[in-house]
Amino acid sequence: MLQKPRGTRDFLPEEMEARRTIEWRMREVARRWGYREVCTPEFEDLELFTMRSGEGIVEEMYVFEDKGGRKLALRPEITAAVIRMYINEAKVAPKPLRWCYFADCFRYERPQKGRYRQFWQFGVELIGADTAQADAEVITLSADLLDSTGVEYDLRVGHLSFMRNLLTDLEYPEQRRMMAYLDKKDFDGLKTTLESMNKPDLGASLVSLVECRDLTEAFEIAGTIPGKERIIRTTEYLDAAGVKYSLNFGIARGLDYYTGMVFEGFAQNLGAENQILGGGAYRLAHLFGGDDVASCGFAIGFDRVMVSLGEIRQKKETVVAIACTEEGRTRALKVARIFREAGIRSEMDLMERGLGAQLSHASRSADFAVVIGRREAESGNVTLKNLQSGEQKTLDITAAIAEVSCHGAR
Ligand code: HAM
């Protein structure tokens, strides 16, 4: 028997309904903030992703050559594609641009719970606003989006300048190595490496920075930070908006394009794969041949949010079975259409069952049966049977629709 590819999932109707409910809550929040949906291709030129991250990233991607010999990759994330699209299509549009997306990404990772090879991100990119208020808007929106899902999470906000200030004397590859240690919280590895480089004090300062949760103290540890005022103001705006977050100067972020403020969200009830949100301020456009526009954004790991929420009990939709005899069939098809036009989920028998068998199937799959026999076909009325109570009445269509709709509203 054929199976789905490793790291992918099938979603049955119940799960899809739960996913769409949460997706639409997030879409509605994004709409209220003025973030409009964009869509980019599922695959891009490989170069779009290697340009900023180097060839190393190829190992983590689905890379292939098309029949024309072009090197392509399934998108491992959406930010680079959105910025490419901005340069191609919207460079001259009035700023800022507020864009959002809900789309699948592909990463060649070792699958486990919460880590898939195909997964969905709900993301936001704010392009062309380089202010404290812009940073604060994006962080506040990320909290609003997560709140709308009902997930319990911790939001951590940091800024790369602190760490970079301390690392400034190291060569770039060494800086990256140290940031990787900090990202993984491998303090022993960090200290040992810095000791071997004859910089033990740096190790101690970095560890105190990562453990520090206070802005004033962080400025003391890291020295003079460029953009200090902006960082202070961003936190003031977050406080004024009532965002619940903690400061964390150890956030290094895995992707290489971040330039300033960075933030991450963690689900409280998940184990190893508990990061449900990542983002920050970044500059990418200049790499792809555009202006050096400042941007800020984030992506929510939609599948991890769903894992964290667990089984979601959906409000049960009212289902109507349209049952008919042979003489009633043409009329029944019309009645089904009228019920559907009224927004009611209405299903007809497709198995050529007799009326009795239709009703018995309906009692297992529907809340009401609408019966159309010769009498109903002639009169234009319907017989409406409540399949829970067994109560049955003959009504005109408008009254029957009202009765069914009122059941759904209870
Ligand atoms: P990221 O942190 O690589 O950032 O991914 C964002 C989120 O996607 C993660 O926090 C996680 O919840 C989810 N995620 C990542 N990999 C997987 C996986 N294999 N399976 C399930 N979920 C996963 C970005 O992608 C940036 N583009 C975010 C951004 C937007 N920065 C600026 N704008």
Short mmCIF file of C-alpha atoms in Angstrom, two decimals, residues 3-378:
data_model
loop_
_atom_site.label_atom_id
_atom_site.label_comp_id
_atom_site.label_asym_id
_atom_site.label_seq_id
_atom_site.Cartn_x
_atom_site.Cartn_y
_atom_site.Cartn_z
CA GLN A 3 2.01 5.79 1.95
CA LYS A 4 2.37 9.55 2.12
CA PRO A 5 5.91 10.94 1.98
CA ARG A 6 7.83 11.08 5.28
CA GLY A 7 7.20 14.25 7.27
CA THR A 8 3.89 15.04 5.54
CA ARG A 9 0.37 14.61 6.87
CA ASP A 10 -3.15 13.90 5.64
CA PHE A 11 -5.97 15.88 7.19
CA LEU A 12 -9.46 14.36 7.51
CA PRO A 13 -12.52 16.66 7.46
CA GLU A 14 -12.74 17.10 11.28
CA GLU A 15 -9.14 18.20 11.44
CA MET A 16 -9.46 20.48 8.42
CA GLU A 17 -12.50 22.12 9.97
CA ALA A 18 -10.57 22.73 13.20
CA ARG A 19 -7.61 24.11 11.23
CA ARG A 20 -9.80 26.43 9.15
CA THR A 21 -11.51 27.76 12.28
CA ILE A 22 -8.17 28.81 13.76
CA GLU A 23 -6.85 30.04 10.41
CA TRP A 24 -9.88 32.32 9.97
CA ARG A 25 -9.52 33.75 13.45
CA MET A 26 -5.99 34.76 12.55
CA ARG A 27 -7.02 36.11 9.15
CA GLU A 28 -9.62 38.28 10.85
CA VAL A 29 -7.06 39.75 13.27
CA ALA A 30 -4.65 40.48 10.39
CA ARG A 31 -7.47 42.16 8.45
CA ARG A 32 -8.31 44.42 11.38
CA TRP A 33 -4.69 45.57 11.55
CA GLY A 34 -4.66 46.32 7.80
CA TYR A 35 -2.42 43.40 6.75
CA ARG A 36 -3.51 42.15 3.33
CA GLU A 37 -2.82 38.69 2.02
CA VAL A 38 -0.17 38.00 -0.60
CA CYS A 39 0.78 34.75 -2.30
CA THR A 40 4.11 33.70 -3.81
CA PRO A 41 5.09 30.52 -5.71
CA GLU A 42 5.67 27.26 -3.83
CA PHE A 43 9.05 27.01 -5.54
CA GLU A 44 11.63 29.66 -6.31
CA ASP A 45 15.09 29.87 -7.82
CA LEU A 46 17.40 28.15 -5.36
CA GLU A 47 19.55 31.28 -5.34
CA LEU A 48 16.84 33.23 -3.52
CA PHE A 49 17.51 31.14 -0.42
CA THR A 50 21.26 30.48 -0.76
CA MET A 51 22.08 34.16 -1.37
CA ARG A 52 21.69 35.14 2.26
CA SER A 53 22.33 31.84 3.98
CA GLY A 54 25.06 30.21 1.88
CA GLU A 55 25.13 26.79 0.20
CA GLY A 56 24.87 25.05 3.60
CA ILE A 57 21.14 25.59 3.62
CA VAL A 58 20.72 23.30 0.57
CA GLU A 59 20.99 20.32 2.94
CA GLU A 60 17.82 21.50 4.70
CA MET A 61 15.78 22.11 1.56
CA TYR A 62 13.96 20.27 -1.19
CA VAL A 63 16.11 21.20 -4.18
CA PHE A 64 15.54 20.00 -7.72
CA GLU A 65 16.36 20.75 -11.31
CA ASP A 66 13.50 21.31 -13.73
CA LYS A 67 13.42 20.09 -17.33
CA GLY A 68 15.05 23.34 -18.43
CA GLY A 69 18.00 22.70 -16.14
CA ARG A 70 17.03 25.48 -13.67
CA LYS A 71 17.94 24.93 -10.03
CA LEU A 72 14.81 25.37 -7.96
CA ALA A 73 13.82 24.88 -4.34
CA LEU A 74 10.53 24.36 -2.53
CA ARG A 75 10.25 27.39 -0.24
CA PRO A 76 11.59 26.69 3.27
CA GLU A 77 9.98 29.96 4.46
CA ILE A 78 8.14 32.87 2.87
CA THR A 79 9.98 36.03 3.89
CA ALA A 80 12.64 35.92 1.14
CA ALA A 81 9.94 35.27 -1.49
CA VAL A 82 7.80 38.14 -0.21
CA ILE A 83 10.72 40.54 -0.42
CA ARG A 84 11.56 39.27 -3.91
CA MET A 85 7.95 39.93 -4.86
CA TYR A 86 8.09 43.38 -3.32
CA ILE A 87 11.08 44.24 -5.53
CA ASN A 88 9.47 42.74 -8.64
CA GLU A 89 5.96 44.10 -8.19
CA ALA A 90 5.59 46.77 -5.56
CA LYS A 91 8.85 48.71 -5.17
CA VAL A 92 7.17 52.01 -5.87
CA ALA A 93 4.02 51.38 -3.82
CA PRO A 94 3.44 53.86 -0.97
CA LYS A 95 5.08 52.68 2.26
CA PRO A 96 4.62 51.05 4.57
CA LEU A 97 3.30 47.86 3.00
CA ARG A 98 1.40 45.65 5.39
CA TRP A 99 1.29 42.12 4.02
CA CYS A 100 0.37 38.73 5.46
CA TYR A 101 0.33 35.14 4.21
CA PHE A 102 -0.87 31.71 5.17
CA ALA A 103 1.10 29.15 3.22
CA ASP A 104 2.97 25.88 3.34
CA CYS A 105 6.76 25.61 3.60
CA PHE A 106 9.07 22.67 3.07
CA ARG A 107 12.14 21.79 5.09
CA TYR A 108 14.14 18.60 4.87
CA GLU A 109 14.26 17.98 8.62
CA ARG A 110 14.06 14.93 10.81
CA PRO A 111 10.32 14.59 11.41
CA GLN A 112 8.89 14.37 14.92
CA LYS A 113 5.83 15.71 16.74
CA GLY A 114 5.57 19.40 15.80
CA ARG A 115 8.34 19.15 13.22
CA TYR A 116 7.28 18.29 9.71
CA ARG A 117 8.70 18.42 6.22
CA GLN A 118 5.62 20.23 4.99
CA PHE A 119 4.19 22.72 7.45
CA TRP A 120 2.14 25.91 7.38
CA GLN A 121 3.09 29.39 8.47
CA PHE A 122 0.85 32.34 9.18
CA GLY A 123 3.17 35.26 8.67
CA VAL A 124 3.32 39.00 8.40
CA GLU A 125 5.80 41.35 6.71
CA LEU A 126 5.76 45.10 7.34
CA ILE A 127 7.90 46.67 4.62
CA GLY A 128 9.29 50.18 4.62
CA ALA A 129 8.70 51.42 8.18
CA ASP A 130 11.87 51.83 10.20
CA THR A 131 10.62 53.08 13.57
CA ALA A 132 10.07 51.96 17.14
CA GLN A 133 6.33 52.07 16.53
CA ALA A 134 6.70 49.75 13.54
CA ASP A 135 8.64 47.21 15.63
CA ALA A 136 6.06 47.49 18.40
CA GLU A 137 3.14 47.12 15.96
CA VAL A 138 4.52 43.86 14.58
CA ILE A 139 5.16 42.39 18.04
CA THR A 140 1.74 43.48 19.30
CA LEU A 141 0.09 41.96 16.22
CA SER A 142 1.93 38.68 16.81
CA ALA A 143 0.52 38.58 20.35
CA ASP A 144 -2.99 39.44 19.10
CA LEU A 145 -2.78 36.64 16.53
CA LEU A 146 -1.64 34.07 19.07
CA ASP A 147 -4.29 35.27 21.54
CA SER A 148 -6.99 34.77 18.89
CA THR A 149 -6.09 31.08 18.64
CA GLY A 150 -6.40 30.48 22.38
CA VAL A 151 -2.91 29.00 22.66
CA GLU A 152 -1.01 29.56 25.94
CA TYR A 153 2.42 30.98 25.20
CA ASP A 154 5.40 33.00 26.39
CA LEU A 155 6.61 35.84 24.22
CA ARG A 156 10.28 36.79 24.41
CA VAL A 157 11.62 40.00 22.92
CA GLY A 158 15.27 40.84 22.38
CA HIS A 159 17.60 42.84 20.19
CA LEU A 160 20.65 41.64 18.28
CA SER A 161 22.67 44.80 18.95
CA PHE A 162 23.47 43.74 22.51
CA MET A 163 25.07 40.46 21.51
CA ARG A 164 26.71 41.94 18.43
CA ASN A 165 28.21 44.76 20.51
CA LEU A 166 29.90 42.26 22.78
CA LEU A 167 31.08 40.17 19.83
CA THR A 168 32.29 43.08 17.75
CA ASP A 169 36.02 42.23 18.10
CA LEU A 170 35.55 38.73 16.69
CA GLU A 171 35.65 37.88 12.98
CA TYR A 172 32.22 37.32 11.42
CA PRO A 173 32.44 33.49 11.25
CA GLU A 174 33.43 33.40 14.93
CA GLN A 175 30.58 35.74 15.81
CA ARG A 176 28.18 33.34 14.14
CA ARG A 177 29.69 30.41 15.99
CA MET A 178 29.26 32.17 19.34
CA MET A 179 25.68 33.13 18.47
CA ALA A 180 24.96 29.51 17.62
CA TYR A 181 26.25 28.45 21.07
CA LEU A 182 24.05 31.09 22.69
CA ASP A 183 21.05 30.09 20.60
CA LYS A 184 21.43 26.51 21.81
CA LYS A 185 22.20 27.69 25.36
CA ASP A 186 25.44 25.73 25.20
CA PHE A 187 27.22 27.96 27.74
CA ASP A 188 29.95 25.40 28.45
CA GLY A 189 30.81 25.16 24.76
CA LEU A 190 30.82 28.93 24.53
CA LYS A 191 33.07 29.45 27.54
CA THR A 192 35.53 26.72 26.51
CA THR A 193 35.83 28.14 23.00
CA LEU A 194 36.32 31.69 24.25
CA GLU A 195 38.88 30.55 26.81
CA SER A 196 40.84 28.83 24.03
CA MET A 197 40.70 32.16 22.18
CA ASN A 198 42.01 33.88 25.30
CA LYS A 199 38.77 35.79 25.87
CA PRO A 200 37.31 34.34 29.10
CA ASP A 201 35.74 37.69 30.16
CA LEU A 202 33.72 37.80 26.98
CA GLY A 203 32.20 34.42 27.84
CA ALA A 204 31.12 35.68 31.26
CA SER A 205 29.59 38.88 29.80
CA LEU A 206 27.71 36.93 27.14
CA VAL A 207 26.25 34.53 29.69
CA SER A 208 25.13 37.41 31.97
CA LEU A 209 23.56 39.11 28.94
CA VAL A 210 21.64 36.00 28.00
CA GLU A 211 20.38 35.60 31.56
CA CYS A 212 19.52 39.29 31.99
CA ARG A 213 15.81 40.24 31.88
CA ASP A 214 16.14 43.96 32.53
CA LEU A 215 16.78 46.62 29.89
CA THR A 216 18.88 48.98 32.02
CA GLU A 217 21.05 46.10 33.18
CA ALA A 218 21.44 44.85 29.58
CA PHE A 219 22.70 48.29 28.51
CA GLU A 220 25.23 48.13 31.35
CA ILE A 221 26.49 44.70 30.25
CA ALA A 222 26.64 45.40 26.51
CA GLY A 223 27.97 48.99 26.52
CA THR A 224 26.89 51.71 24.11
CA ILE A 225 24.26 50.30 21.81
CA PRO A 226 23.34 51.97 18.54
CA GLY A 227 19.63 52.79 18.50
CA LYS A 228 19.29 52.69 22.28
CA GLU A 229 16.44 55.24 22.25
CA ARG A 230 14.49 53.18 19.73
CA ILE A 231 14.82 50.05 21.82
CA ILE A 232 13.57 51.88 24.91
CA ARG A 233 10.65 53.35 22.99
CA THR A 234 9.70 49.98 21.47
CA THR A 235 9.39 48.48 24.94
CA GLU A 236 7.38 51.51 26.12
CA TYR A 237 4.91 51.02 23.25
CA LEU A 238 4.64 47.32 24.04
CA ASP A 239 3.94 48.10 27.69
CA ALA A 240 1.37 50.73 26.72
CA ALA A 241 -0.38 48.17 24.47
CA GLY A 242 -0.50 45.71 27.37
CA VAL A 243 1.54 43.06 25.54
CA LYS A 244 2.71 40.30 27.87
CA TYR A 245 6.37 39.58 27.11
CA SER A 246 9.71 39.13 28.76
CA LEU A 247 13.01 40.60 27.62
CA ASN A 248 15.56 38.08 26.43
CA PHE A 249 18.86 39.16 24.93
CA GLY A 250 19.92 35.62 24.13
CA ILE A 251 17.61 35.36 21.11
CA ALA A 252 19.95 34.92 18.15
CA ARG A 253 17.44 33.63 15.52
CA GLY A 254 18.56 30.94 13.10
CA LEU A 255 18.08 32.90 9.89
CA ASP A 256 20.79 35.31 8.87
CA TYR A 257 18.84 38.35 7.80
CA TYR A 258 17.81 39.94 11.10
CA THR A 259 19.28 43.31 11.93
CA GLY A 260 17.72 44.58 15.16
CA MET A 261 14.75 43.71 17.28
CA VAL A 262 14.00 39.94 17.39
CA PHE A 263 11.27 37.97 19.12
CA GLU A 264 10.08 34.43 19.64
CA GLY A 265 7.00 32.73 21.07
CA PHE A 266 6.89 29.41 22.92
CA ALA A 267 3.86 27.27 23.63
CA GLN A 268 3.62 26.43 27.31
CA ASN A 269 2.36 22.88 26.85
CA LEU A 270 4.71 21.60 24.15
CA GLY A 271 7.96 19.71 24.61
CA ALA A 272 11.01 19.93 22.36
CA GLU A 273 9.36 21.61 19.40
CA ASN A 274 7.67 24.37 21.37
CA GLN A 275 8.67 27.42 19.35
CA ILE A 276 5.48 28.62 17.71
CA LEU A 277 6.59 32.04 16.53
CA GLY A 278 9.76 33.70 15.28
CA GLY A 279 10.48 37.07 13.77
CA GLY A 280 12.23 40.40 13.91
CA ALA A 281 13.49 43.42 11.99
CA TYR A 282 15.55 42.62 8.93
CA ARG A 283 16.98 43.88 5.65
CA LEU A 284 16.91 41.60 2.62
CA ALA A 285 15.78 43.70 -0.35
CA HIS A 286 19.26 45.02 -1.20
CA LEU A 287 20.47 41.41 -1.63
CA PHE A 288 17.89 40.82 -4.35
CA GLY A 289 18.66 43.97 -6.33
CA GLY A 290 16.24 46.33 -4.58
CA ASP A 291 16.62 49.35 -2.31
CA ASP A 292 17.84 48.82 1.22
CA VAL A 293 14.34 48.89 2.68
CA ALA A 294 13.83 48.17 6.37
CA SER A 295 11.30 45.44 7.11
CA CYS A 296 9.95 43.66 10.11
CA GLY A 297 7.90 40.49 10.31
CA PHE A 298 7.29 37.13 11.85
CA ALA A 299 5.82 33.74 11.13
CA ILE A 300 3.65 31.60 13.36
CA GLY A 301 4.11 27.84 13.08
CA PHE A 302 0.47 26.99 12.44
CA ASP A 303 0.86 23.22 12.91
CA ARG A 304 2.52 23.69 16.30
CA VAL A 305 -0.32 25.97 17.37
CA MET A 306 -2.75 23.21 16.40
CA VAL A 307 -0.72 20.59 18.32
CA SER A 308 -0.71 22.88 21.34
CA LEU A 309 -4.48 23.42 21.14
CA GLY A 310 -5.06 19.67 20.96
CA GLU A 311 -8.50 18.38 20.07
CA ILE A 312 -10.74 21.30 19.32
CA ARG A 313 -14.40 20.67 19.83
CA GLN A 314 -16.14 22.24 16.86
CA LYS A 315 -19.61 23.67 17.10
CA LYS A 316 -21.63 20.95 15.40
CA GLU A 317 -23.17 22.02 12.15
CA THR A 318 -26.84 21.19 11.54
CA VAL A 319 -27.18 18.59 8.78
CA VAL A 320 -30.30 18.00 6.73
CA ALA A 321 -30.86 14.81 4.74
CA ILE A 322 -33.18 15.31 1.80
CA ALA A 323 -34.96 11.98 1.43
CA CYS A 324 -37.33 11.24 -1.43
CA THR A 325 -39.33 8.66 -3.30
CA GLU A 326 -38.88 8.21 -7.04
CA GLU A 327 -41.93 10.46 -7.74
CA GLY A 328 -40.53 13.16 -5.45
CA ARG A 329 -36.96 13.18 -6.86
CA THR A 330 -37.18 16.18 -9.20
CA ARG A 331 -38.88 18.29 -6.54
CA ALA A 332 -36.37 17.05 -3.92
CA LEU A 333 -33.46 18.26 -6.06
CA LYS A 334 -35.08 21.72 -6.12
CA VAL A 335 -35.76 21.65 -2.37
CA ALA A 336 -32.13 20.70 -1.69
CA ARG A 337 -31.00 23.69 -3.76
CA ILE A 338 -33.31 26.07 -1.83
CA PHE A 339 -32.01 24.74 1.53
CA ARG A 340 -28.39 25.15 0.37
CA GLU A 341 -29.10 28.66 -0.85
CA ALA A 342 -30.37 29.37 2.66
CA GLY A 343 -26.94 28.29 3.95
CA ILE A 344 -28.03 24.90 5.30
CA ARG A 345 -25.85 21.83 4.79
CA SER A 346 -28.11 19.51 2.81
CA GLU A 347 -27.24 16.07 1.52
CA MET A 348 -29.13 13.78 -0.81
CA ASP A 349 -28.96 10.02 -1.12
CA LEU A 350 -26.76 8.93 -4.02
CA MET A 351 -27.04 5.19 -3.44
CA GLU A 352 -30.51 4.65 -4.91
CA ARG A 353 -31.79 3.48 -1.51
CA GLY A 354 -35.49 3.20 -0.80
CA LEU A 355 -37.15 5.83 1.42
CA GLY A 356 -36.92 3.64 4.55
CA ALA A 357 -33.20 3.00 4.04
CA GLN A 358 -32.61 6.69 3.33
CA LEU A 359 -34.27 7.62 6.63
CA SER A 360 -32.35 5.00 8.53
CA HIS A 361 -29.05 6.29 7.08
CA ALA A 362 -30.17 9.86 7.85
CA SER A 363 -30.77 8.99 11.50
CA ARG A 364 -27.04 8.25 11.81
CA SER A 365 -25.71 11.17 9.75
CA ALA A 366 -28.18 14.08 10.01
CA ASP A 367 -30.23 16.15 12.46
CA PHE A 368 -33.30 16.53 10.24
CA ALA A 369 -34.81 14.66 7.34
CA VAL A 370 -36.80 16.54 4.74
CA VAL A 371 -39.07 13.99 3.10
CA ILE A 372 -40.41 14.55 -0.41
CA GLY A 373 -42.88 12.02 -1.75
CA ARG A 374 -45.62 12.37 -4.34
CA ARG A 375 -47.83 14.32 -1.92
CA GLU A 376 -45.08 16.87 -1.15
CA ALA A 377 -44.10 17.12 -4.81
CA GLU A 378 -47.69 18.07 -5.67
#
